[in-house]
PDB file of C-alpha atoms in Angstrom:
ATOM      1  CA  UNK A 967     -18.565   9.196 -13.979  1.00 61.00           C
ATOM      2  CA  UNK A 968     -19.519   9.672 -17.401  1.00 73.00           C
ATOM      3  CA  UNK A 969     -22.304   8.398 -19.529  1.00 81.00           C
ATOM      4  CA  UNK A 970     -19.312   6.499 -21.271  1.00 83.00           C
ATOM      5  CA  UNK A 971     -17.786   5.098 -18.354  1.00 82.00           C
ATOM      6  CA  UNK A 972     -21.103   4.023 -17.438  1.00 87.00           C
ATOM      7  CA  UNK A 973     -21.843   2.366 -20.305  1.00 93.00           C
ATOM      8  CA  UNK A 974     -18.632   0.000 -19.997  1.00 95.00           C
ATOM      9  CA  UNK A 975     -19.540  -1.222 -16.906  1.00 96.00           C
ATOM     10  CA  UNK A 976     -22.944  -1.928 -17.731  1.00 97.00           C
ATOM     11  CA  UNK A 977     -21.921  -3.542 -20.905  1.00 98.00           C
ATOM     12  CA  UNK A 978     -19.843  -5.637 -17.930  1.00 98.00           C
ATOM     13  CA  UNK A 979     -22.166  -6.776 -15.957  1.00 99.00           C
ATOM     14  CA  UNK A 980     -24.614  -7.483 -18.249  1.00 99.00           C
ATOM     15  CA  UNK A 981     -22.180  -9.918 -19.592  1.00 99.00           C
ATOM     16  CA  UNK A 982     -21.808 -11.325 -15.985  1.00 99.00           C
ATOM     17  CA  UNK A 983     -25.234 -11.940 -15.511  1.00 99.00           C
ATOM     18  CA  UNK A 984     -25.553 -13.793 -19.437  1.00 99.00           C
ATOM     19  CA  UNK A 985     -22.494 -15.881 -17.989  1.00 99.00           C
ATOM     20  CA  UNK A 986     -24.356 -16.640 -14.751  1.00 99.00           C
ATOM     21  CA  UNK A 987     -27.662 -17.603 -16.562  1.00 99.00           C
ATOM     22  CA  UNK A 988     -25.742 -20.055 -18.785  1.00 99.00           C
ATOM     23  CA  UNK A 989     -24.069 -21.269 -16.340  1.00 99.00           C
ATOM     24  CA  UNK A 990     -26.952 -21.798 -13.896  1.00 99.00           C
ATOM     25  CA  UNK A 991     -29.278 -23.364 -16.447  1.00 98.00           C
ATOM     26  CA  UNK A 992     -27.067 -26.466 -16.617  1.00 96.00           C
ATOM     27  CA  UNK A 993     -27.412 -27.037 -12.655  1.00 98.00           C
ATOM     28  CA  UNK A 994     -29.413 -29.881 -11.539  1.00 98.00           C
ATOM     29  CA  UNK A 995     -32.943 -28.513  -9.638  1.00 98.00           C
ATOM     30  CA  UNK A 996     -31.448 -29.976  -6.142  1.00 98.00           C
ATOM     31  CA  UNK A 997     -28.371 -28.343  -6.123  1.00 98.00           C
ATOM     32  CA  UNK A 998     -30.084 -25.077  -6.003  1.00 99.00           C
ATOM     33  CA  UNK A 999     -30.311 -25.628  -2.362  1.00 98.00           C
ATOM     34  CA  UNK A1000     -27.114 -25.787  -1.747  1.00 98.00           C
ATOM     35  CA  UNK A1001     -25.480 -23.386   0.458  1.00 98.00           C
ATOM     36  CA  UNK A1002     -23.324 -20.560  -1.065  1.00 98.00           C
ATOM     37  CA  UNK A1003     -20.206 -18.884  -0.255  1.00 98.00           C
ATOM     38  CA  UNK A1004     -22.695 -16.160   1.466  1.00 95.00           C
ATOM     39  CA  UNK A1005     -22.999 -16.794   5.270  1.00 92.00           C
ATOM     40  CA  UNK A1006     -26.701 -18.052   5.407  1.00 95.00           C
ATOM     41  CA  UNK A1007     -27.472 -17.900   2.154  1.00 98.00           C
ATOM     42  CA  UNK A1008     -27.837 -20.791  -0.697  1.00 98.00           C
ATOM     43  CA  UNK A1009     -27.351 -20.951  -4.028  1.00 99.00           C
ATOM     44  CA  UNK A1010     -30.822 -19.812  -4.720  1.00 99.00           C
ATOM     45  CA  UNK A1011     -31.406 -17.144  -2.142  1.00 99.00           C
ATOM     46  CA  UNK A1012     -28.074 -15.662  -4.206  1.00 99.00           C
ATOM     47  CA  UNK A1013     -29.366 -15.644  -7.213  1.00 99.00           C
ATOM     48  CA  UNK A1014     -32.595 -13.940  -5.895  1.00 99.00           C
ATOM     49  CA  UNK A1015     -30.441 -11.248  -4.653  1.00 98.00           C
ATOM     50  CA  UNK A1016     -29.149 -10.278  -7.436  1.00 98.00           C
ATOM     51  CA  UNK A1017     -32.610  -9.979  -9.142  1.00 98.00           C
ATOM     52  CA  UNK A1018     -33.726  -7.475  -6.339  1.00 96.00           C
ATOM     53  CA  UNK A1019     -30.599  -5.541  -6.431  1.00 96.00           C
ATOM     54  CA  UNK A1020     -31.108  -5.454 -10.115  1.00 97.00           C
ATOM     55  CA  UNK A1021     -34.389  -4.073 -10.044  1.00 97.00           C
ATOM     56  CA  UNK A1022     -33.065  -1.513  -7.081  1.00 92.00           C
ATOM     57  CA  UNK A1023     -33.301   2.291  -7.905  1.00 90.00           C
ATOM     58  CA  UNK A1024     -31.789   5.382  -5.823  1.00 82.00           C
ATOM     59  CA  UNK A1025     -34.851   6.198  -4.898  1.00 88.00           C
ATOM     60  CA  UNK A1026     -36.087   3.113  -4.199  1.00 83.00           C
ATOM     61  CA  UNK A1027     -33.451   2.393  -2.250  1.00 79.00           C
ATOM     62  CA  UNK A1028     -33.602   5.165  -0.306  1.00 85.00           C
ATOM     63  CA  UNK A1029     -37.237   4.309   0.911  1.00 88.00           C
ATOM     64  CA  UNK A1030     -36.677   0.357   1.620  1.00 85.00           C
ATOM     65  CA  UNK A1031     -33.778   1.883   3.790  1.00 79.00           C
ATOM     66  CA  UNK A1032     -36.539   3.925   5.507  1.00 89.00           C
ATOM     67  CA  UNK A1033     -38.277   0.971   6.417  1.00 85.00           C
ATOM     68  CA  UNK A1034     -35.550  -1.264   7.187  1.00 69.00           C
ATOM     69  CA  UNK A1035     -34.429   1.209   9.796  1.00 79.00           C
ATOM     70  CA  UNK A1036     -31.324   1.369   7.953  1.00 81.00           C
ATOM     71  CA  UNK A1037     -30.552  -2.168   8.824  1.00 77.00           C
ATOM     72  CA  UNK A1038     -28.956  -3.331   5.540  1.00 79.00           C
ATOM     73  CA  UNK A1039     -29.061  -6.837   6.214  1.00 83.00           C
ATOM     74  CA  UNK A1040     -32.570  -6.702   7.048  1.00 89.00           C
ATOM     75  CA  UNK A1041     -33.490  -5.101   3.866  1.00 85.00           C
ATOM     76  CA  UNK A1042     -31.390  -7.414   1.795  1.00 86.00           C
ATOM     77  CA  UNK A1043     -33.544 -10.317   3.415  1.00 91.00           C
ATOM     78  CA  UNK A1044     -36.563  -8.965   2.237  1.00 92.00           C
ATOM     79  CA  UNK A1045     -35.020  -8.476  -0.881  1.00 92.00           C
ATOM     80  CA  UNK A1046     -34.806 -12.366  -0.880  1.00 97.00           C
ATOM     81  CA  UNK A1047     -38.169 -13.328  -0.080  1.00 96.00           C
ATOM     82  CA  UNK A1048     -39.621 -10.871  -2.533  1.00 96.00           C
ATOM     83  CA  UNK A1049     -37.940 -12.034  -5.487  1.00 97.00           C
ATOM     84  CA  UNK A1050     -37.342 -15.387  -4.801  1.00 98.00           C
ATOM     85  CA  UNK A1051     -40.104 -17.787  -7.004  1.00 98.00           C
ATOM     86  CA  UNK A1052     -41.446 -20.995  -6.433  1.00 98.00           C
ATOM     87  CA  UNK A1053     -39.091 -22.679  -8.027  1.00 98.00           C
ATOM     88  CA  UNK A1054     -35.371 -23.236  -9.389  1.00 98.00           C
ATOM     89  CA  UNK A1055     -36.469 -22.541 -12.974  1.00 98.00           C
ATOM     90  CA  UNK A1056     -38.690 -19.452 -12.473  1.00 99.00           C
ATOM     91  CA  UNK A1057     -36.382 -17.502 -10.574  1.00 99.00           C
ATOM     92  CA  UNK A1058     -34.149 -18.133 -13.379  1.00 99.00           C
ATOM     93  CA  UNK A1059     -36.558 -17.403 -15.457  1.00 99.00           C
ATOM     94  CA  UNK A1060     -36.601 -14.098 -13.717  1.00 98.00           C
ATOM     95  CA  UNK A1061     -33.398 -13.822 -13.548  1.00 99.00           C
ATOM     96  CA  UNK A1062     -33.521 -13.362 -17.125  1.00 98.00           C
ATOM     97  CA  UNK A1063     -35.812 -10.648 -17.758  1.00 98.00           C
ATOM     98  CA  UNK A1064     -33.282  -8.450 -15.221  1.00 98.00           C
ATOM     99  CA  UNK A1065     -29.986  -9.326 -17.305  1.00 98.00           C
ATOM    100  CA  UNK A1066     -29.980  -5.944 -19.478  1.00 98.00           C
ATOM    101  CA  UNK A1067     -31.492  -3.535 -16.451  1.00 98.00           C
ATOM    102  CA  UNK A1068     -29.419  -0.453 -15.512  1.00 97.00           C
ATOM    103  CA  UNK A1069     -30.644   0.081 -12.347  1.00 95.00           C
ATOM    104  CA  UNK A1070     -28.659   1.324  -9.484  1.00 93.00           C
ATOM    105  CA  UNK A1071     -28.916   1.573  -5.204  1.00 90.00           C
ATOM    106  CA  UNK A1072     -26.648   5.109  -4.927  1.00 88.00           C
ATOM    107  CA  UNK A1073     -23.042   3.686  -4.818  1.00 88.00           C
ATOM    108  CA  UNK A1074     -20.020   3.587  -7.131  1.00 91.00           C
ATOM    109  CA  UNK A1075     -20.183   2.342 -10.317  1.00 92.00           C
ATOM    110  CA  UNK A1076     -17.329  -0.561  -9.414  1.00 95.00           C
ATOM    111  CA  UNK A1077     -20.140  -1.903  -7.381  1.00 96.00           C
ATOM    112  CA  UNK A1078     -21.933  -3.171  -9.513  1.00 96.00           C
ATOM    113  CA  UNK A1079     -19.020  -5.136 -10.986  1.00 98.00           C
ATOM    114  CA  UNK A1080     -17.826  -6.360  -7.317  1.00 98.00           C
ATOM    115  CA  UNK A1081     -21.470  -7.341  -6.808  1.00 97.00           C
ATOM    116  CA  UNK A1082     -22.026  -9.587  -9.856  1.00 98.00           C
ATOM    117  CA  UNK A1083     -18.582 -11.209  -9.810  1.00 99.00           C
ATOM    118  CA  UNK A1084     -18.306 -11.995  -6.060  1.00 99.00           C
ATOM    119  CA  UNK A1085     -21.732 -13.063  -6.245  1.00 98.00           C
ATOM    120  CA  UNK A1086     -21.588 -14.813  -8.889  1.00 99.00           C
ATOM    121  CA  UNK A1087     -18.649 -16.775  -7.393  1.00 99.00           C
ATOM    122  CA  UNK A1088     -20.392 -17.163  -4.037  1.00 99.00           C
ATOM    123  CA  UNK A1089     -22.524 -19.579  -6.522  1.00 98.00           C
ATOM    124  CA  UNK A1090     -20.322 -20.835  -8.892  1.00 99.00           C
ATOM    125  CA  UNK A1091     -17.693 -22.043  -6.317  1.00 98.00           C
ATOM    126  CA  UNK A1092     -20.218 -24.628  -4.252  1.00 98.00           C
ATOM    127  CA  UNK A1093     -21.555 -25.874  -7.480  1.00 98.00           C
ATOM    128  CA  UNK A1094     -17.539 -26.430  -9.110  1.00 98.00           C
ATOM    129  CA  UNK A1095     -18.599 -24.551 -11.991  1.00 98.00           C
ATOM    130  CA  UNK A1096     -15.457 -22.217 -13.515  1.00 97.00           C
ATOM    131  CA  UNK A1097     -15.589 -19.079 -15.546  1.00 98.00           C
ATOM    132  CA  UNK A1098     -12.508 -17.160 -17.007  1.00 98.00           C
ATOM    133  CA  UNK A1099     -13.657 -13.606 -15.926  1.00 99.00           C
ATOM    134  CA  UNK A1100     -12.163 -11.374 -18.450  1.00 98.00           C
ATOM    135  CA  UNK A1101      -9.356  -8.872 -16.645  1.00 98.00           C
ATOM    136  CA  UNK A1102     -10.988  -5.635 -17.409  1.00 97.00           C
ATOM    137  CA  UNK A1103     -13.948  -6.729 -15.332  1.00 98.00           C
ATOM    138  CA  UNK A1104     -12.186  -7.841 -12.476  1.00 99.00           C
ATOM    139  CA  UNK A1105      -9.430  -5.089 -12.321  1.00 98.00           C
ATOM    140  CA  UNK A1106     -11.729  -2.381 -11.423  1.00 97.00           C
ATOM    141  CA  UNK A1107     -13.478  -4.343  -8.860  1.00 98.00           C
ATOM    142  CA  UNK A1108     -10.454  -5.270  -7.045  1.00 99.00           C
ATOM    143  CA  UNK A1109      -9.495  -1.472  -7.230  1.00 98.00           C
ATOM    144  CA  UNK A1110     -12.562  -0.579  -5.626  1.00 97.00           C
ATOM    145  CA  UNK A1111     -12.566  -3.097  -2.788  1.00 98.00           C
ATOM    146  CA  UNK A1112      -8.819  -2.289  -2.231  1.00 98.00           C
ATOM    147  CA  UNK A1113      -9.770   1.854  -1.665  1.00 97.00           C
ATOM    148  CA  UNK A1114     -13.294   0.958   0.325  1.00 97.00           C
ATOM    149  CA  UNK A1115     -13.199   0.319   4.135  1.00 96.00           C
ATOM    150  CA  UNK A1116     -14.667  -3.395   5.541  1.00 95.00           C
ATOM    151  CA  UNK A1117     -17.293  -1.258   6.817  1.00 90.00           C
ATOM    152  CA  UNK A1118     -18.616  -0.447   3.566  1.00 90.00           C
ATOM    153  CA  UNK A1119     -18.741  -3.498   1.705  1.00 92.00           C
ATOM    154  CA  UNK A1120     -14.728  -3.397   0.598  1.00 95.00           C
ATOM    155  CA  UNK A1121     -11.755  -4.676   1.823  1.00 97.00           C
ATOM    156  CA  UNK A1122      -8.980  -2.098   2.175  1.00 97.00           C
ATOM    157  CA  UNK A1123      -8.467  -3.504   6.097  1.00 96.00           C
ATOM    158  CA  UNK A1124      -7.695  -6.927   4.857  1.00 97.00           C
ATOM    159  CA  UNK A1125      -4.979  -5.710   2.671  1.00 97.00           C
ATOM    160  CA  UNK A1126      -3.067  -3.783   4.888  1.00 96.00           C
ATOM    161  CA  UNK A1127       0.058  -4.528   5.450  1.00 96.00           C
ATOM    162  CA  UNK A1128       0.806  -6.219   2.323  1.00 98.00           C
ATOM    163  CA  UNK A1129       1.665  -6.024  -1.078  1.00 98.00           C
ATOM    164  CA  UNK A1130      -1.062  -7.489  -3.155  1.00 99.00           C
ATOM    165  CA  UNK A1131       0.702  -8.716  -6.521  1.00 99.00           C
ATOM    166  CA  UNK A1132      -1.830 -10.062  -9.290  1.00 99.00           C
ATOM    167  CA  UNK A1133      -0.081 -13.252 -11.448  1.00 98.00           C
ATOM    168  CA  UNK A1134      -2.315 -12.850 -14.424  1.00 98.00           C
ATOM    169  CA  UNK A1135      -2.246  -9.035 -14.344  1.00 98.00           C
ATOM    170  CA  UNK A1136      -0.163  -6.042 -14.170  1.00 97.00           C
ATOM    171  CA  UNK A1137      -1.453  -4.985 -11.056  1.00 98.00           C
ATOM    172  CA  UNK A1138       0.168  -4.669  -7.557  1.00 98.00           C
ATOM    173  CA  UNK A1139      -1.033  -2.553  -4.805  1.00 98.00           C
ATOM    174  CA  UNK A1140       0.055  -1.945  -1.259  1.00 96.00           C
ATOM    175  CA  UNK A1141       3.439  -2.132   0.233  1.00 95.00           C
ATOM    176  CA  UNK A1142       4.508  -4.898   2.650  1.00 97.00           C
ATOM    177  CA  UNK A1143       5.729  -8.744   2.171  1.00 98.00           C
ATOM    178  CA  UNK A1144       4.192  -9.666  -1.410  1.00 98.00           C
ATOM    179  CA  UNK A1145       1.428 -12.322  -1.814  1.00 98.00           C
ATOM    180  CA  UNK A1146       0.776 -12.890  -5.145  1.00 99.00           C
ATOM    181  CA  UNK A1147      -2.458 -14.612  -6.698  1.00 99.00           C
ATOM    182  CA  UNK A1148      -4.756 -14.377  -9.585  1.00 99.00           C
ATOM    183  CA  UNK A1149      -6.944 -10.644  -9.446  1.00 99.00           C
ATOM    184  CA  UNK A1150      -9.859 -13.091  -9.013  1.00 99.00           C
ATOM    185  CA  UNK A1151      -8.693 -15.100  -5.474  1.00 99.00           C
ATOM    186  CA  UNK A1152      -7.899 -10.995  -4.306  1.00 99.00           C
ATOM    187  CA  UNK A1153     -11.014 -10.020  -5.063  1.00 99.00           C
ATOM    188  CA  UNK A1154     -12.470 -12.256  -3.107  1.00 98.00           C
ATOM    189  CA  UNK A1155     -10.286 -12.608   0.030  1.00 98.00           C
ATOM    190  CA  UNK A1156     -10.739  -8.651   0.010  1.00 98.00           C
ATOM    191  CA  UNK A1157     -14.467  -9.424  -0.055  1.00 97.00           C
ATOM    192  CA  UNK A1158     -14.650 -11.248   2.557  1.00 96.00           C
ATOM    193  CA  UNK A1159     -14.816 -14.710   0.779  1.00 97.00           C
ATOM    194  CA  UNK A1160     -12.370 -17.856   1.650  1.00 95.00           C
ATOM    195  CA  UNK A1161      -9.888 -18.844  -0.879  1.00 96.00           C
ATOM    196  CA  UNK A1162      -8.178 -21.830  -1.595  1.00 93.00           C
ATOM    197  CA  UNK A1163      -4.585 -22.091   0.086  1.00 91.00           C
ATOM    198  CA  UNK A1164      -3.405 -23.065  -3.026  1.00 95.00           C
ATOM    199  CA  UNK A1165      -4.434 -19.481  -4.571  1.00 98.00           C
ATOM    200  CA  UNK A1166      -2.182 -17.771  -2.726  1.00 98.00           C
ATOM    201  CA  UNK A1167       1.427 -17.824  -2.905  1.00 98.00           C
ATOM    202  CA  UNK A1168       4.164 -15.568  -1.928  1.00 97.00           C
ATOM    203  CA  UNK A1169       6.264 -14.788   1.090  1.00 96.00           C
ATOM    204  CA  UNK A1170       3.061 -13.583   2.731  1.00 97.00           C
ATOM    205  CA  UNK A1171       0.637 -16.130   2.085  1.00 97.00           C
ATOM    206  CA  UNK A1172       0.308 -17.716   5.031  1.00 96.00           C
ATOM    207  CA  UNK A1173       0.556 -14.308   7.172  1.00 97.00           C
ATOM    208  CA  UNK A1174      -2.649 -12.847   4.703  1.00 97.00           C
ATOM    209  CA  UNK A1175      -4.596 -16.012   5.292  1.00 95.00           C
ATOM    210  CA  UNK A1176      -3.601 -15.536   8.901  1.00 93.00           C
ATOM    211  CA  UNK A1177      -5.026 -12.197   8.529  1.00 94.00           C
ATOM    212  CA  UNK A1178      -8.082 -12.657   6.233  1.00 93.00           C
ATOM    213  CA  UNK A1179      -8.993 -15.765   9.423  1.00 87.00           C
ATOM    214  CA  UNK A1180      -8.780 -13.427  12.349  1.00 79.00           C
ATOM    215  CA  UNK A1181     -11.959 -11.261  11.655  1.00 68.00           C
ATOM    216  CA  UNK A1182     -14.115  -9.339   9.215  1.00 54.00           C
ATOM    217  CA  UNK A1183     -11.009  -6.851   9.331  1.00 50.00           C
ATOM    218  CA  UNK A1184      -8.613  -9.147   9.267  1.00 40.00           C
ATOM    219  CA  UNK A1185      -7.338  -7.949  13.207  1.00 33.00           C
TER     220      UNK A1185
END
């Protein structure tokens, strides 16, 4: 990718994470505890995520996969505890200071976009706080997750057999009977995250949340 392209997404997801710290500093102390759409994880432990993966090189991530044995949930627990503060307020605080970094674990560029939407759902979703994610951040996520395997963080398993149609977008993608929902609610059911029955319409619906229920690959 070029130096360009790379600048567009960060220009992205540094406008995710200025959304996300808005957002979160309007959210009552308590409610930080609450838990998020990420098995195991609450709103806080989330939030500390990001901050680590933020502050995650290549390099760096090669070594803390050293270490972890290459047991990616291990390290991203570690990640948690390291960066998570004392408090609500200083991890946002934190938070902060990481909005404008462009640093980057060795993956796609899309990542970073599917990471700070999806995760920033994961939080917003609990806490019933809405954002209107602009298109031309979501679209590329939803590409990514719709080429990458379940295996590696995407969702192309989950969308087989279908035909994915975006309602706010033109964007369709697969072939199959058609379910048809906003690129947002696909983003997430490809990532692994439940959507609201009412998100998804279409001849399919009920077959894809069918689907999306039966296991991380949808079988």
């Amino acid at each position: 990718m070029s130096s360009q392209e790379w600048a567009r997404v960060w220009a992205a997801v540094h406008e995710e994470r200025r959304a996300l710290r808005s957002d979160l500093s309007h959210v009552p102390v308590h409610r930080w505890a609450e838990a998020s759409l990420c098995p195991g994880w609450d709103v806080h432990d989330v939030v500390s995520h990001l901050i680590d993966s933020a502050k995650t090189t290549r390099l760096g991530f090669a070594r803390r996969m050293l270490v972890a044995r290459f047991d990616f949930d291990r390290d991203n627990a570690v990640g948690v505890v390291r960066e998570r503060r004392a408090s609500p307020a200083e991890t946002l605080a934190e938070f902060g200071r990481i909005v404008t970094e462009t640093k980057t674990p060795p993956a796609a560029p899309a990542t970073r976009l599917v990471e700070a939407i999806v995760h920033g759902e994961d939080v917003r979703r609990p806490l019933g706080v809405q954002r209107e994610y602009p298109l031309h951040h979501v679209l590329p996520a939803l590409r990514h997750q719709l080429k990458t395997s379940v295996s590696m963080g995407g969702g192309r398993e989950r969308a087989a057999g279908f035909r994915l149609v975006a309602v706010d977008a033109d964007f369709f993608s697969g072939s199959g009977p058609d379910v048809h929902a906003t690129a947002l609610a696909l983003l997430l059911a490809l990532s692994g995250r439940p959507v609201r029955p009412t998100e998804l319409a279409g001849s399919a619906s009920l077959a894809f949340a069918k689907h999306l229920s039966a296991g991380p690959e949808g079988q």
